[in-house]
Coordinates of C-alpha atoms and ligand atoms in Angstrom, one line a residue:
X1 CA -70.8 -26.6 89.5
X2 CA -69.3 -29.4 92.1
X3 CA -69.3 -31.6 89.7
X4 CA -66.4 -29.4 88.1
X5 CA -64.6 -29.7 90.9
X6 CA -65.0 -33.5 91.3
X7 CA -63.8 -33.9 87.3
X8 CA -60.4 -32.1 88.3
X9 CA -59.5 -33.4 91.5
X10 CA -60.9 -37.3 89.8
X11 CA -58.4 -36.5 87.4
X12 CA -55.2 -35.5 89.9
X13 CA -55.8 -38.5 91.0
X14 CA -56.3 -41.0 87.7
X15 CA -52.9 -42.4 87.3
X16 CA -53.8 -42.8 83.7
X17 CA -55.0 -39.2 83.6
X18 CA -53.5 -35.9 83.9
X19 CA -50.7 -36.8 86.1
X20 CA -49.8 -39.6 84.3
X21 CA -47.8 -36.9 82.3
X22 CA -44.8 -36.6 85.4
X23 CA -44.0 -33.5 86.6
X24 CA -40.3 -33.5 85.8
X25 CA -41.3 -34.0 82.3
X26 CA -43.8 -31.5 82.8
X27 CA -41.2 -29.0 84.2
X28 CA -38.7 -30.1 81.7
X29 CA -40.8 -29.3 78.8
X30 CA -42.1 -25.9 80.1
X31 CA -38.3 -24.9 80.9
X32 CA -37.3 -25.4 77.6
X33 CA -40.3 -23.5 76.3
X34 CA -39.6 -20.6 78.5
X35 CA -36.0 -20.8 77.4
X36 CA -36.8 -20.5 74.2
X37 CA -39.3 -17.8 74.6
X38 CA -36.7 -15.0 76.4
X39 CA -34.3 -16.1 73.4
X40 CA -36.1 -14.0 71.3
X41 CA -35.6 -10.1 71.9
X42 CA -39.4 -9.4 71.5
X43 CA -38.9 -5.3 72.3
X44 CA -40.5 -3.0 70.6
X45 CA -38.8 -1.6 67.4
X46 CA -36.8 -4.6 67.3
X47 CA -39.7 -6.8 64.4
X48 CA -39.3 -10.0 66.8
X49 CA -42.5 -10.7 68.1
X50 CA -43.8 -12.4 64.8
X51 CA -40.8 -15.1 65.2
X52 CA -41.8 -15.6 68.4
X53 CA -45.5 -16.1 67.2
X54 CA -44.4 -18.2 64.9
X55 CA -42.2 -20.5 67.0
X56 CA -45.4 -20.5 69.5
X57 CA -47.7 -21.0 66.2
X58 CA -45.4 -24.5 65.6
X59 CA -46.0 -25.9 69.0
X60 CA -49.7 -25.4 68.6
X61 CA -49.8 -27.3 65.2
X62 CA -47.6 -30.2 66.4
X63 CA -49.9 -30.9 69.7
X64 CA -53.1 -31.2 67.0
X65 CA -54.4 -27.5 66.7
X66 CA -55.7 -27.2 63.4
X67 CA -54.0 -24.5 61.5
X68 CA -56.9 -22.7 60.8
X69 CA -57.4 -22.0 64.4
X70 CA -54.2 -20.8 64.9
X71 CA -54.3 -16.9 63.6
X72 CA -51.4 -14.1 63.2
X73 CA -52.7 -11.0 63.4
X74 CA -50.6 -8.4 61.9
X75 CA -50.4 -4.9 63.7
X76 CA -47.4 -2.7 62.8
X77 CA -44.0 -3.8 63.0
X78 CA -45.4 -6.4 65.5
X79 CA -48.3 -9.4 65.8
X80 CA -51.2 -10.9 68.1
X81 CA -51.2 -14.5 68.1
X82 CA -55.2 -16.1 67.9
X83 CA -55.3 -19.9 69.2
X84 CA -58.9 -21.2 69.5
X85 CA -59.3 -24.4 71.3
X86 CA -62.8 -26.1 70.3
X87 CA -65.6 -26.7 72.3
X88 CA -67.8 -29.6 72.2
X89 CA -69.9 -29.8 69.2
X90 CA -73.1 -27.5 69.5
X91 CA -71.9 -26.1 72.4
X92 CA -73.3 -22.7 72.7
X93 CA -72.1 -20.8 75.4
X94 CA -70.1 -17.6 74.4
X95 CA -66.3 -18.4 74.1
X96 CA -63.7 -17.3 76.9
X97 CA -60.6 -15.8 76.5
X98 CA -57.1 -15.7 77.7
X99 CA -54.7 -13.1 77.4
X100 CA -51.0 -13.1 77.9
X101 CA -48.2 -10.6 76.1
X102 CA -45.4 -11.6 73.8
X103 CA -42.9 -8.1 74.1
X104 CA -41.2 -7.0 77.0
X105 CA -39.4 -4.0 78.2
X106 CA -35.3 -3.7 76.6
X107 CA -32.9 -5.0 78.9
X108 CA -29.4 -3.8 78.7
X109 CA -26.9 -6.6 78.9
X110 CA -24.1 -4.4 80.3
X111 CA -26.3 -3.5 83.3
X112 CA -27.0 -7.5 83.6
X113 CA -25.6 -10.2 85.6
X114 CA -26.6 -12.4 83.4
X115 CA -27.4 -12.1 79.5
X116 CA -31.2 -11.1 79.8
X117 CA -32.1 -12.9 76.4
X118 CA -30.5 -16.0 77.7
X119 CA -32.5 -17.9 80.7
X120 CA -30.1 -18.9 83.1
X121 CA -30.6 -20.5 87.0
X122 CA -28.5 -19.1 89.1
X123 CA -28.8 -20.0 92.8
X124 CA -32.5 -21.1 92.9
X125 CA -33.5 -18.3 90.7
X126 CA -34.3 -18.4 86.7
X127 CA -33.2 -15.1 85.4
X128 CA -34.2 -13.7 81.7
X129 CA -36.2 -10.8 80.8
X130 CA -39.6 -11.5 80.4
X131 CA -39.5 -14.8 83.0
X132 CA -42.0 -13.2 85.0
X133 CA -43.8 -10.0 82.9
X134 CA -45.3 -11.7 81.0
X135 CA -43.3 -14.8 79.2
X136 CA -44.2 -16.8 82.3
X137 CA -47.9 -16.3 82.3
X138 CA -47.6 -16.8 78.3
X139 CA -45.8 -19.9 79.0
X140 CA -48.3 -21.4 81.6
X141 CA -51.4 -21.0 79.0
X142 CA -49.4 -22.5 76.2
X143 CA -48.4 -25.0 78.4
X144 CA -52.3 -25.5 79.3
X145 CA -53.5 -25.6 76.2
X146 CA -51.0 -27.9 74.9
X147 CA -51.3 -30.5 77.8
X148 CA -55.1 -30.9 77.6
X149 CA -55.0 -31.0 73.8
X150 CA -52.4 -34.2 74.1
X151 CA -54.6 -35.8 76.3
X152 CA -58.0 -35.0 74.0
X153 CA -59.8 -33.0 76.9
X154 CA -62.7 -31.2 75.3
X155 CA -64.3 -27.7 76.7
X156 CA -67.6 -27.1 77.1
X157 CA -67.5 -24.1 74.8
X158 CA -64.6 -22.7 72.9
X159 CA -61.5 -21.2 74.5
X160 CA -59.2 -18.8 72.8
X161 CA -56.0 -17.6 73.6
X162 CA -55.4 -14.2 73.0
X163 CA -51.5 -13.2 73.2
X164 CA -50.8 -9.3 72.2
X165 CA -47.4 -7.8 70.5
X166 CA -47.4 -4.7 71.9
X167 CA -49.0 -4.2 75.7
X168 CA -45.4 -2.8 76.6
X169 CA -45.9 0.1 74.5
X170 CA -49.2 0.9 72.5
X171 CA -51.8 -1.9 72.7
X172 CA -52.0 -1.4 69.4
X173 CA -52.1 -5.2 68.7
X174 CA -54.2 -5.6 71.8
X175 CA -57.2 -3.8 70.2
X176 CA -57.2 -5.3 67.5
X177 CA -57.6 -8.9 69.2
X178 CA -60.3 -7.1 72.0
X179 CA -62.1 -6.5 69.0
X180 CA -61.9 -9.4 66.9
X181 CA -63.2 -11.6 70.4
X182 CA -66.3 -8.9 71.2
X183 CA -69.0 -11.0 71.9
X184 CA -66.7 -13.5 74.6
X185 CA -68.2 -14.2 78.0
X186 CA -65.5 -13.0 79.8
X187 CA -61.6 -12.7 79.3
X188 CA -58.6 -14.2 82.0
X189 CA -55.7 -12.1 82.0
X190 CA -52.2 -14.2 82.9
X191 CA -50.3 -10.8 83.4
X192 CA -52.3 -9.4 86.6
X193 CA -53.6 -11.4 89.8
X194 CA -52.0 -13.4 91.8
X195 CA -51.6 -15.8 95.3
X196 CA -49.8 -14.8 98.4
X197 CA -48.2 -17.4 100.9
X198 CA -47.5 -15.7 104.3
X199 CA -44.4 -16.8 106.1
X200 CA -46.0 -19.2 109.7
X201 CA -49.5 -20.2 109.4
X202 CA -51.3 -17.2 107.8
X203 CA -53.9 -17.0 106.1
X204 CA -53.0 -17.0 102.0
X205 CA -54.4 -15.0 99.9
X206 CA -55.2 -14.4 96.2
X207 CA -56.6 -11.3 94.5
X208 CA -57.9 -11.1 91.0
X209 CA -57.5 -7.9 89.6
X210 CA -60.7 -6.1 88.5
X211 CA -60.2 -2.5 88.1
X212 CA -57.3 -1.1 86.3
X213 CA -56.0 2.9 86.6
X214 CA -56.3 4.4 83.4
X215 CA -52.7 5.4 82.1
X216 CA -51.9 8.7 80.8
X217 CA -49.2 10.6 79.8
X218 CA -49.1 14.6 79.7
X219 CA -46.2 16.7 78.4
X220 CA -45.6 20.3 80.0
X221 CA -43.7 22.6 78.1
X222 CA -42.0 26.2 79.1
X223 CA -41.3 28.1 75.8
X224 CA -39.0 30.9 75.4
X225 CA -37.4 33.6 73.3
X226 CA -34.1 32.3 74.0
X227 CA -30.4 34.5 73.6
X228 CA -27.4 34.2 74.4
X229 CA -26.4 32.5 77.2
X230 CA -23.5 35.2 78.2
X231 CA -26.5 37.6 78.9
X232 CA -29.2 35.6 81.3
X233 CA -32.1 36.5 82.1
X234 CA -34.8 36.0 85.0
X235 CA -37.5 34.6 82.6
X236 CA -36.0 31.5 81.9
X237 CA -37.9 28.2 80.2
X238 CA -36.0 25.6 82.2
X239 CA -36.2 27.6 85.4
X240 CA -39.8 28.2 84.3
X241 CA -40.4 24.5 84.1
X242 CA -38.5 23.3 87.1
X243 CA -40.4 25.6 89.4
X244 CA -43.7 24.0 87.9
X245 CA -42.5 20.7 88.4
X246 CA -41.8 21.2 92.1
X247 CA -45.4 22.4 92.6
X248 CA -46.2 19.3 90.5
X249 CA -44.3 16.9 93.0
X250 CA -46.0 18.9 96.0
X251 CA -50.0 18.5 94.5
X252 CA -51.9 15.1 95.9
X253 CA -54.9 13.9 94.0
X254 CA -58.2 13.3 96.8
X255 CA -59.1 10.3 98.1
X256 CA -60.8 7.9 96.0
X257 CA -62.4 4.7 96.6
X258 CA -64.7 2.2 94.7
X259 CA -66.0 -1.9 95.8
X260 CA -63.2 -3.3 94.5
X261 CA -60.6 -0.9 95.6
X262 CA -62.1 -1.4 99.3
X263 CA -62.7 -5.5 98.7
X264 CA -58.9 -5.5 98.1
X265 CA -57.9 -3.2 100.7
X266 CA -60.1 -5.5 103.2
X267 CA -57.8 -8.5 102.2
X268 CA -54.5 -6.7 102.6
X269 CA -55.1 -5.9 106.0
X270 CA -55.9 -9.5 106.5
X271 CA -52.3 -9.9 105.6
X272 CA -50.5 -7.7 107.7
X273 CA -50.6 -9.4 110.8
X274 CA -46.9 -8.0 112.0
X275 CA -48.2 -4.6 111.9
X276 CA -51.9 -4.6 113.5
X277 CA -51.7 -0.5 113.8
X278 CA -51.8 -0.9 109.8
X279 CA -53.9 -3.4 109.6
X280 CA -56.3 -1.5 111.8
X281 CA -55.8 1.9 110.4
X282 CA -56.9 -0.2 107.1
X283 CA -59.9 -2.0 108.5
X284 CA -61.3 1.6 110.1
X285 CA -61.2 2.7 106.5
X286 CA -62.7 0.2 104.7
X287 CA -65.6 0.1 107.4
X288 CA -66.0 4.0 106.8
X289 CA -63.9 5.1 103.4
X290 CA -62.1 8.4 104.1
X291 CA -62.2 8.4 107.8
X292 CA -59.3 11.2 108.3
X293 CA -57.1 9.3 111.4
X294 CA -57.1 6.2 108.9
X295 CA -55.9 8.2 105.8
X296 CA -53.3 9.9 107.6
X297 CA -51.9 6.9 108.9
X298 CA -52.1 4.8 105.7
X299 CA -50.8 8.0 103.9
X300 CA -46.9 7.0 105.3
X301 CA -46.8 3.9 103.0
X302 CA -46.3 4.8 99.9
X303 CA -47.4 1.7 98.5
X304 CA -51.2 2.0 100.0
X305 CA -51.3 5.3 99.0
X306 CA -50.9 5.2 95.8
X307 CA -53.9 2.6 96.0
X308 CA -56.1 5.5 97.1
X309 CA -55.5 8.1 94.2
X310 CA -54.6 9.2 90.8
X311 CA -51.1 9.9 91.1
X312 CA -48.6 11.7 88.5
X313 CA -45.1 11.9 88.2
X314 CA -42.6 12.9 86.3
X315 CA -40.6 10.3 84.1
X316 CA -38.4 12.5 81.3
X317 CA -37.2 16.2 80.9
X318 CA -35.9 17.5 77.8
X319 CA -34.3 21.0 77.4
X320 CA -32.2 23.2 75.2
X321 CA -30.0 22.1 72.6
X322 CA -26.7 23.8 72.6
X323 CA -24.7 24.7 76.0
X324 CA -23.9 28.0 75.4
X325 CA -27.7 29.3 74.3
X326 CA -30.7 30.2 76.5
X327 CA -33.3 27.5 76.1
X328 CA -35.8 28.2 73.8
X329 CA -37.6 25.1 75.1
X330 CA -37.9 22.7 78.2
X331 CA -40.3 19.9 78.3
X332 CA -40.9 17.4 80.9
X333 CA -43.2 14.5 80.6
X334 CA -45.7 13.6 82.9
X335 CA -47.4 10.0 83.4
X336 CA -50.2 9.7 85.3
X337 CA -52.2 6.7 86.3
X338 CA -56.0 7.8 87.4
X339 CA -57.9 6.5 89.6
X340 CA -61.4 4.6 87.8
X341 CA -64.4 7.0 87.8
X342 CA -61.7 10.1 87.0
X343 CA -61.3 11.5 83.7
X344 CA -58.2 12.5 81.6
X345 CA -60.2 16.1 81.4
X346 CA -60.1 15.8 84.6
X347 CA -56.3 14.9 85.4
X348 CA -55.0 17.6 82.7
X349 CA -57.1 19.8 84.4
X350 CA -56.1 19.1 88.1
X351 CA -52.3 18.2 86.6
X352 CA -52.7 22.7 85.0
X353 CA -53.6 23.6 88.7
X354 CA -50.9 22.3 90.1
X355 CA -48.5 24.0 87.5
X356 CA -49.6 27.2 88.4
X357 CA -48.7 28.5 85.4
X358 CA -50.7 29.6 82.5
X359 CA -47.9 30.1 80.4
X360 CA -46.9 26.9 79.7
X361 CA -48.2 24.4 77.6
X362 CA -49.9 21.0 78.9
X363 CA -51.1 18.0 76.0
X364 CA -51.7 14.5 76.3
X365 CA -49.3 12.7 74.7
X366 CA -50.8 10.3 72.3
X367 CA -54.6 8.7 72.7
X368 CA -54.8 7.2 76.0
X369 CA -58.3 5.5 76.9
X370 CA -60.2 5.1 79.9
X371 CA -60.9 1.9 81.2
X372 CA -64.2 1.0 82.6
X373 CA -64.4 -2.0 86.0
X374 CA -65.2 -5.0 85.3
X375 CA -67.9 -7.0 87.2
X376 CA -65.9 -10.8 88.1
X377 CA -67.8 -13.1 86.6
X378 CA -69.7 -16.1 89.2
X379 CA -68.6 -19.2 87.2
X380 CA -64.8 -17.7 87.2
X381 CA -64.6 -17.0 91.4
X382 CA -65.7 -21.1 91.7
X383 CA -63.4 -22.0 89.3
X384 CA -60.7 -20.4 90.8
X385 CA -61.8 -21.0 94.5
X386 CA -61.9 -25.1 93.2
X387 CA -58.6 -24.5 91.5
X388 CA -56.9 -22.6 95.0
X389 CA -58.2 -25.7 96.7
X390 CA -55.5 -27.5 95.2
X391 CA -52.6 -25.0 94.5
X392 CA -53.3 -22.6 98.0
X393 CA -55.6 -24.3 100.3
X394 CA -57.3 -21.9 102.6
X395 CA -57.0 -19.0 100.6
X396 CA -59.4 -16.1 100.7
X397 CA -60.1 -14.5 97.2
X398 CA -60.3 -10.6 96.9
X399 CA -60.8 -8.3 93.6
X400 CA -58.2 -5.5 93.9
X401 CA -57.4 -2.6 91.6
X402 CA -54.6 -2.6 89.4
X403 CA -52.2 0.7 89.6
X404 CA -50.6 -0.3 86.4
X405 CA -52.0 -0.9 82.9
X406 CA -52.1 -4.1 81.0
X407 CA -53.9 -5.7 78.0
X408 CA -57.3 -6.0 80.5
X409 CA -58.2 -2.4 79.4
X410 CA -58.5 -2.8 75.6
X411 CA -61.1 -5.7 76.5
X412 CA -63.0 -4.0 79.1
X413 CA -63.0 -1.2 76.4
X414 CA -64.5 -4.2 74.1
X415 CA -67.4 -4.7 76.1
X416 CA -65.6 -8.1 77.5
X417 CA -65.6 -8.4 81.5
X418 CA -61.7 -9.1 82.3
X419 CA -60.0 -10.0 84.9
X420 CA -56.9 -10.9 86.0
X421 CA -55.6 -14.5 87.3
X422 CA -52.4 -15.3 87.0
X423 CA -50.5 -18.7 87.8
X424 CA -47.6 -17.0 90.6
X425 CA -47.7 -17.6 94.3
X426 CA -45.5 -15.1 96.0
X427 CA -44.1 -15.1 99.5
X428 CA -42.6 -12.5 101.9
X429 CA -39.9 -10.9 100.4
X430 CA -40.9 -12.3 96.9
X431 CA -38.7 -9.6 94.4
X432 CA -39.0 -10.3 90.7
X433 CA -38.0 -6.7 89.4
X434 CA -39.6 -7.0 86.5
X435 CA -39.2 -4.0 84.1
X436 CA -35.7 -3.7 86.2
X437 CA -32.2 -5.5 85.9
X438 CA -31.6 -8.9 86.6
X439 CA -35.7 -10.0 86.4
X440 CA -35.8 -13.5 87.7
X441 CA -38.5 -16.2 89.6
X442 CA -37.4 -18.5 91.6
X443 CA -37.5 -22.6 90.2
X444 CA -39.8 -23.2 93.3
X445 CA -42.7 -20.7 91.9
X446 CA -42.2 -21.4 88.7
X447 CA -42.6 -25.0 89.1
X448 CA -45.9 -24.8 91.1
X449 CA -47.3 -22.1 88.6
X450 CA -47.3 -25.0 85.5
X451 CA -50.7 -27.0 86.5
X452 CA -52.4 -23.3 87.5
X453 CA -54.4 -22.9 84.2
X454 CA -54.2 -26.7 83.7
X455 CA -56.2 -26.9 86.5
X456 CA -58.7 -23.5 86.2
X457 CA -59.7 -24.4 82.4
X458 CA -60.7 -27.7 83.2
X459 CA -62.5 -26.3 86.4
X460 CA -64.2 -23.5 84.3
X461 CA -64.9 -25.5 81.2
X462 CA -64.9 -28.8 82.2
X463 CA -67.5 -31.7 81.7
X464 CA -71.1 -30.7 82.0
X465 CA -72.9 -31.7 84.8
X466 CA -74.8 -34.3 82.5
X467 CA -71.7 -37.0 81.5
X468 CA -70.0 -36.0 84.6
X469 CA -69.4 -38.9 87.1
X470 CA -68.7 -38.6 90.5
Ligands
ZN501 ZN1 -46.9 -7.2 81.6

């Protein structure tokens, strides 16, 4: 496995080798491409995503992928986007993937600064929607694949990208690709995981996400006879509703840990050296999960706790239809995200509890699935430890859990270990709001993000020990 190492850091330094490509022109390239990418409006609804596939398609074909390797696969309204990358001949280790997402959440230009489909530096900062969640991470593996392409690198097995149309809104497209690559050693996800740089001389740190919260989405519904809304009564459905909600709001899920979630809680309190009463409160809980004085303390941050749970909240409300007419109807919708090792039984269950109230209604909206942890794979931690080397020097490497949801699920779901590893370094104060107004990455990260899966795939599938020279 060294001599993996050895191959990438003998080619940083070949001037004939990878770095004979210079960064500007590197940079250049990859800001055009990313420029190009938030161009197209790929929201859901909008039938985008397949020009944007296409485009992406194009680039592949012109750096020497062979067309039959390149593979739209239709879902919907929407597409995945297939791009295998041959191994060496005979090589029979099981392929590895990579997975990235073409859509993004709708950005309303009114609400902009800036024209979100247009990428734009302003003041250090490249703004577009998408420049961070997930076009970036999209953009770094294209970038990858196209760069060691041009220069005829060859993996030791065959690598596939695997780019979804849909991980915004159903994961429709996302199945179909976890299901079409069953069978892969292991999958990379670009749109989890990521480096930390503390501000001084801290440690840095970079966690690969290997648990994801399963996402759900409830609805709970107060029905009534209605009347006239001269003539109110005391049974009311949105007063019916409200009051459930506000029991809602009150409920906490218990305490929950697992390896990962503990491994990643471990590592942030490694980080928080301007706040040791944190960081201790942290430490006492890792060393004995649950430990009351711990929980209570780490229970004021809302952004551990929500580490430590399932948690639910409510996102929409919809009630009545005319203003002078009792409601005969109020609905608000409920999205949870549950903690692995929880069921959606189980949260519908604890979610009706909470209600206390038998008389309304509580369904899960749609099919949401449960996803399963995901063990991170040996030859993946050395490959990124050998690619951290270069890019983060120092830095400790801990699994964490992801509250959100991405494409990782659908594979797990496949059978196919995933994890998450994406190309961004952030720093104190780091703020994309992605998913918000005005998403943007500053130049700096951007830039040193471009060689991050450059660097990993050769690390991971680079020459075999045998015609390796050191
Ligand atoms: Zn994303």
């Amino acid at each position: 496995m060294k001599h993996r190492f050895v191959l990438a850091m003998g080619l940083l330094a070949l001037s004939g080798g990878v770095l004979a490509e210079p960064a500007a022109q590197v940079q250049s390239e990859a800001r055009q491409m990313l420029g190009a990418l938030v161009g197209y409006r790929t929201v859901a609804g909008q039938g985008n995503v397949p020009a944007m596939a296409r485009y992406l398609a194009g680039e592949f074909r012109k750096a020497g992928f062979s067309p039959e390797d390149i593979e739209l696969v239709p879902s919907g309204e929407t597409v995945g986007l297939l791009v295998r990358y041959r191994g060496a001949p005979g090589s029979k280790e099981a392929p590895i993937a990579f997975l990235a997402h073409m859509d993004v959440v709708d950005a309303d230009p009114s609400e902009w600064t800036h024209d979100p489909w247009t990428l734009e530096e302003v003041d250090g900062r490249l703004h577009g929607r998408g420049v961070v969640d997930n076009k970036y991470g999209l953009l770094t593996l294209t970038q990858a694949f196209l760069r060691l392409r041009r220069r005829g690198f060859v993996p030791d097995r065959d690598l596939v990208l695997a780019f979804s149309g849909d991980e915004e809104t159903g994961m429709a497209s996302t199945r179909l690709l976890a299901d079409r690559l069953r069978g892969a050693a292991f999958a990379v996800n670009s749109d989890a995981g990521g480096g930390y740089r503390p501000a001084g001389d801290g440690t840095p740190s970079y966690y690969i996400q290997a648990a994801e919260k399963t996402y759900a989405t409830f609805e709970l519904t107060a029905r009534n006879k209605g009347g006239h809304s001269s003539a109110p009564r005391a049974d009311n459905a949105i007063y019916q509703l409200s009051a459930a909600l506000l029991r809602i709001a009150a409920h906490r899920f218990p305490v929950r840990w697992n390896a990962v979630s503990l491994a990643g809680l471990a590592t942030t309190a490694g980080d928080l050296g301007d706040d040791p009463e944190l960081a201790k409160a942290i430490t006492d809980f890792v060393a004995s999960p649950g430990h009351p004085a711990s929980l209570r303390r780490m229970e004021q941050e809302e952004w551990l706790s929500r580490e430590l749970r399932t948690t639910c909240v409510a996102t929409m409300l919809q009630a009545g239809i005319v203003e002078n007419a009792l409601p005969t109807a109020a609905r608000a919708t409920i999205n949870c995200r549950i903690f692995p090792g929880e069921t959606i039984d189980d949260t519908r269950a604890a979610l009706a509890q909470a209600a206390g109230d038998p008389a309304l209604e509580l369904t899960v909206v749609g099919d949401p699935v449960e996803g399963p942890m995901s063990p991170v794979p040996a030859a993946l931690t050395v490959a990124l430890e050998r690619t951290l080397k270069i890019r983060l020097p120092g830095a400790r490497v801990s699994p964490y859990m992801e509250a959100g949801a991405t494409d990782g699920v659908a594979f797990r779901r496949a059978g196919i270990p995933t994890v998450g590893a994406g190309p961004l370094i952030s720093t104190d104060g780091s703020d994309y709001n992605f998913h918000g107004i005005d998403e943007s990455l500053p130049v700096s990260q951007f830039e040193q993000g471009l060689d991050h899966y450059y660097l990993f795939i050769q690390a991971l599938a680079g020459a075999t020990p045998e015609d390796d020279v050191e």
